[in-house]
CSV table of C-alpha atoms in Angstrom, one decimal:
chain,number,residue,atom,x,y,z
B,472,UNK,CA,127.6,152.6,53.9
B,473,UNK,CA,127.8,155.8,52.5
B,474,UNK,CA,123.9,155.9,51.6
B,475,UNK,CA,123.2,155.4,55.1
B,476,UNK,CA,125.8,158.0,56.5
B,477,UNK,CA,124.4,161.2,53.4
B,478,UNK,CA,120.4,159.8,55.4
B,479,UNK,CA,122.5,160.9,59.0
B,480,UNK,CA,124.7,163.9,57.6
B,481,UNK,CA,120.6,164.8,55.7
B,482,UNK,CA,118.9,163.9,59.2
B,483,UNK,CA,121.6,165.6,61.8
B,484,UNK,CA,121.1,169.0,59.0
B,485,UNK,CA,117.0,168.6,59.2
B,486,UNK,CA,117.9,168.8,63.7
B,487,UNK,CA,115.6,165.6,63.4
B,488,UNK,CA,118.1,164.7,65.9
B,489,UNK,CA,120.7,161.7,65.1
B,490,UNK,CA,119.1,157.7,64.2
B,491,UNK,CA,120.9,154.8,62.8
B,492,UNK,CA,118.9,154.4,59.2
B,493,UNK,CA,120.4,151.4,59.7
B,494,UNK,CA,118.8,150.3,62.7
B,495,UNK,CA,115.8,152.0,62.4
B,496,UNK,CA,115.4,149.5,59.0
B,497,UNK,CA,117.1,146.5,60.4
B,498,UNK,CA,113.3,144.9,60.0
B,499,UNK,CA,113.2,145.6,56.0
B,500,UNK,CA,116.1,142.2,56.8
B,501,UNK,CA,113.6,140.1,58.3
B,502,UNK,CA,113.0,137.3,56.4
B,503,UNK,CA,109.8,137.4,54.7
B,504,UNK,CA,107.1,135.3,54.8
B,505,UNK,CA,109.8,132.4,55.0
B,506,UNK,CA,110.4,132.3,51.7
B,507,UNK,CA,114.0,130.8,50.5
B,508,UNK,CA,114.8,133.0,47.9
B,509,UNK,CA,116.6,131.3,45.8
B,510,UNK,CA,120.1,132.8,43.4
B,511,UNK,CA,118.8,132.7,40.0
B,512,UNK,CA,114.8,131.5,38.7
B,513,UNK,CA,113.8,128.0,37.8
B,514,UNK,CA,112.9,129.3,33.6
B,515,UNK,CA,113.2,126.3,31.6
B,516,UNK,CA,115.3,127.1,28.5
B,517,UNK,CA,112.9,127.9,25.7
B,518,UNK,CA,111.6,130.8,28.0
B,519,UNK,CA,115.7,131.4,28.8
B,520,UNK,CA,116.3,132.2,25.0
B,521,UNK,CA,112.8,133.8,24.6
B,522,UNK,CA,113.4,136.8,26.7
B,523,UNK,CA,117.4,136.4,25.3
B,524,UNK,CA,116.0,137.1,21.9
B,525,UNK,CA,113.5,139.9,23.1
B,526,UNK,CA,116.5,141.6,24.7
B,527,UNK,CA,118.3,141.5,21.5
B,528,UNK,CA,115.5,142.7,19.3
B,529,UNK,CA,115.3,145.3,21.1
B,530,UNK,CA,118.6,146.5,20.7
B,531,UNK,CA,118.2,145.8,17.5
B,532,UNK,CA,115.8,148.1,16.7
B,533,UNK,CA,117.3,150.8,19.3
B,534,UNK,CA,115.0,150.7,22.1
B,535,UNK,CA,116.5,150.5,25.5
B,536,UNK,CA,114.4,149.1,28.3
B,537,UNK,CA,116.2,148.3,31.6
B,538,UNK,CA,116.2,144.4,32.1
B,539,UNK,CA,113.9,144.9,35.2
B,540,UNK,CA,111.2,146.2,32.9
B,541,UNK,CA,111.6,143.5,30.3
B,542,UNK,CA,111.0,141.2,33.6
B,543,UNK,CA,107.6,142.8,34.6
B,544,UNK,CA,106.7,143.2,30.9
B,545,UNK,CA,107.1,139.0,30.7
B,546,UNK,CA,106.0,138.2,34.4
B,547,UNK,CA,103.0,140.7,33.8
B,548,UNK,CA,101.5,138.9,30.6
B,549,UNK,CA,102.8,136.1,32.4
B,550,UNK,CA,100.7,136.4,34.8
B,551,UNK,CA,97.2,136.5,33.0
B,552,UNK,CA,94.9,133.6,33.6
B,553,UNK,CA,94.8,135.7,37.3
B,554,UNK,CA,94.3,139.5,35.6
B,555,UNK,CA,94.6,140.0,31.5
B,556,UNK,CA,95.4,143.0,31.6
B,557,UNK,CA,99.1,144.8,31.9
B,558,UNK,CA,98.5,148.8,32.7
B,559,UNK,CA,101.0,150.5,31.1
B,560,UNK,CA,101.8,154.0,33.0
B,561,UNK,CA,104.9,156.7,32.1
B,562,UNK,CA,104.7,160.1,30.4
B,563,UNK,CA,104.9,160.4,26.1
B,564,UNK,CA,107.6,158.8,24.3
B,565,UNK,CA,108.9,156.6,26.9
B,566,UNK,CA,108.0,153.3,24.6
B,567,UNK,CA,104.9,151.8,26.4
B,568,UNK,CA,103.5,150.9,22.9
B,569,UNK,CA,106.7,149.3,21.8
B,570,UNK,CA,107.5,147.4,24.3
B,571,UNK,CA,104.2,145.5,23.5
B,572,UNK,CA,104.5,146.0,20.2
B,573,UNK,CA,108.3,144.6,19.6
B,574,UNK,CA,107.6,141.9,22.9
B,575,UNK,CA,105.3,140.2,20.6
B,576,UNK,CA,107.4,140.2,17.5
B,577,UNK,CA,110.6,139.2,20.0
B,578,UNK,CA,108.6,136.0,20.7
B,579,UNK,CA,106.3,134.9,17.7
B,580,UNK,CA,102.7,136.3,19.1
B,581,UNK,CA,100.6,137.8,16.8
B,582,UNK,CA,100.1,142.3,17.2
B,583,UNK,CA,97.0,144.0,17.6
B,584,UNK,CA,96.8,148.2,18.0
B,585,UNK,CA,94.0,149.7,18.8
B,586,UNK,CA,93.2,153.2,19.8
B,587,UNK,CA,90.8,153.6,22.5
B,588,UNK,CA,88.9,156.9,21.4
B,589,UNK,CA,87.2,158.7,24.2
B,590,UNK,CA,83.5,158.7,23.0
B,591,UNK,CA,83.8,155.0,23.1
B,592,UNK,CA,80.2,154.3,25.1
B,593,UNK,CA,79.7,150.7,25.4
B,594,UNK,CA,80.7,147.2,23.6
B,595,UNK,CA,79.7,147.7,20.4
B,596,UNK,CA,82.8,150.0,20.7
B,597,UNK,CA,85.1,147.0,20.8
B,598,UNK,CA,83.1,143.9,19.4
B,599,UNK,CA,80.5,145.5,17.0
B,600,UNK,CA,77.1,145.8,16.4
B,601,UNK,CA,74.8,143.1,13.8
B,602,UNK,CA,72.8,145.7,11.6
B,603,UNK,CA,69.0,144.9,11.9
B,604,UNK,CA,68.5,146.3,8.4
B,605,UNK,CA,71.7,144.3,6.4
B,606,UNK,CA,70.7,141.3,8.8
B,607,UNK,CA,74.8,141.4,8.6
B,608,UNK,CA,77.4,141.3,11.7
B,609,UNK,CA,79.7,144.4,11.4
B,610,UNK,CA,82.9,143.4,12.9
B,611,UNK,CA,85.7,145.8,14.5
B,612,UNK,CA,89.2,144.4,14.0
B,613,UNK,CA,89.4,143.4,17.4
B,614,UNK,CA,86.4,140.8,17.2
B,615,UNK,CA,88.0,139.9,14.0
B,616,UNK,CA,91.0,139.8,15.7
B,617,UNK,CA,88.8,137.0,18.2
B,618,UNK,CA,87.1,135.1,15.8
B,619,UNK,CA,90.0,134.1,13.8
B,620,UNK,CA,92.4,133.4,16.8
B,621,UNK,CA,90.2,131.6,19.0
B,622,UNK,CA,90.6,127.9,19.1
B,623,UNK,CA,87.2,127.3,18.5
B,624,UNK,CA,86.8,129.8,15.6
B,625,UNK,CA,86.5,126.3,13.0
B,626,UNK,CA,84.5,124.1,14.9
B,627,UNK,CA,82.1,127.0,16.1
B,628,UNK,CA,82.0,129.3,12.8
B,629,UNK,CA,82.8,126.8,10.4
B,630,UNK,CA,80.7,128.6,7.2
B,631,UNK,CA,84.3,130.9,7.9
B,632,UNK,CA,86.6,128.7,6.6
B,633,UNK,CA,88.7,129.9,9.8
B,634,UNK,CA,92.3,128.4,9.9
B,635,UNK,CA,92.9,126.8,13.1
B,636,UNK,CA,95.7,128.9,14.9
B,637,UNK,CA,95.1,126.8,18.3
B,638,UNK,CA,99.0,127.2,18.9
B,639,UNK,CA,99.5,130.7,18.3
B,640,UNK,CA,98.5,133.3,20.5
B,641,UNK,CA,97.3,137.5,20.5
B,642,UNK,CA,98.4,140.2,22.0
B,643,UNK,CA,96.0,143.0,21.9
B,644,UNK,CA,97.5,147.3,23.5
B,645,UNK,CA,94.9,149.5,23.9
B,646,UNK,CA,96.3,152.4,23.6
B,647,UNK,CA,96.1,155.9,24.8
B,648,UNK,CA,93.5,154.7,27.3
B,649,UNK,CA,94.0,158.2,29.3
């Protein structure tokens, strides 16, 4: 009510005429796509525990993110099969790099941070290249991580004697993508 009254006062001062804000915005209260909003999300116990662990971990590290931001980041990562990229935008120093790092620690995930370089112009900057003179593939840190995290690496690359990491996850941060 106070917000509506404040807006009405501002409208009168702007000499726009009297508008009933509540009436003007009543369409927002109409059912959205026939959704039936429920009081709480139906998260399984392990996911709820993980989100609590994240919140406690952030607090222990002295990082302060609103619950809405924590849940939005978590939900964005869960939608990875639709879009495997989450973009964090904001002013410098607001914790855009710290949140993914702390999230991976709290959730028990592997974490790799790569500083994006302005001179990167092709896939070899991220994945490496085959050196024909040495007859050897020059892998980047990302290529090594992807090969070692692949659930098929022990089968596809048997000569490398990689450990199976089928049940592990990797969170990759491409930092400073301005």
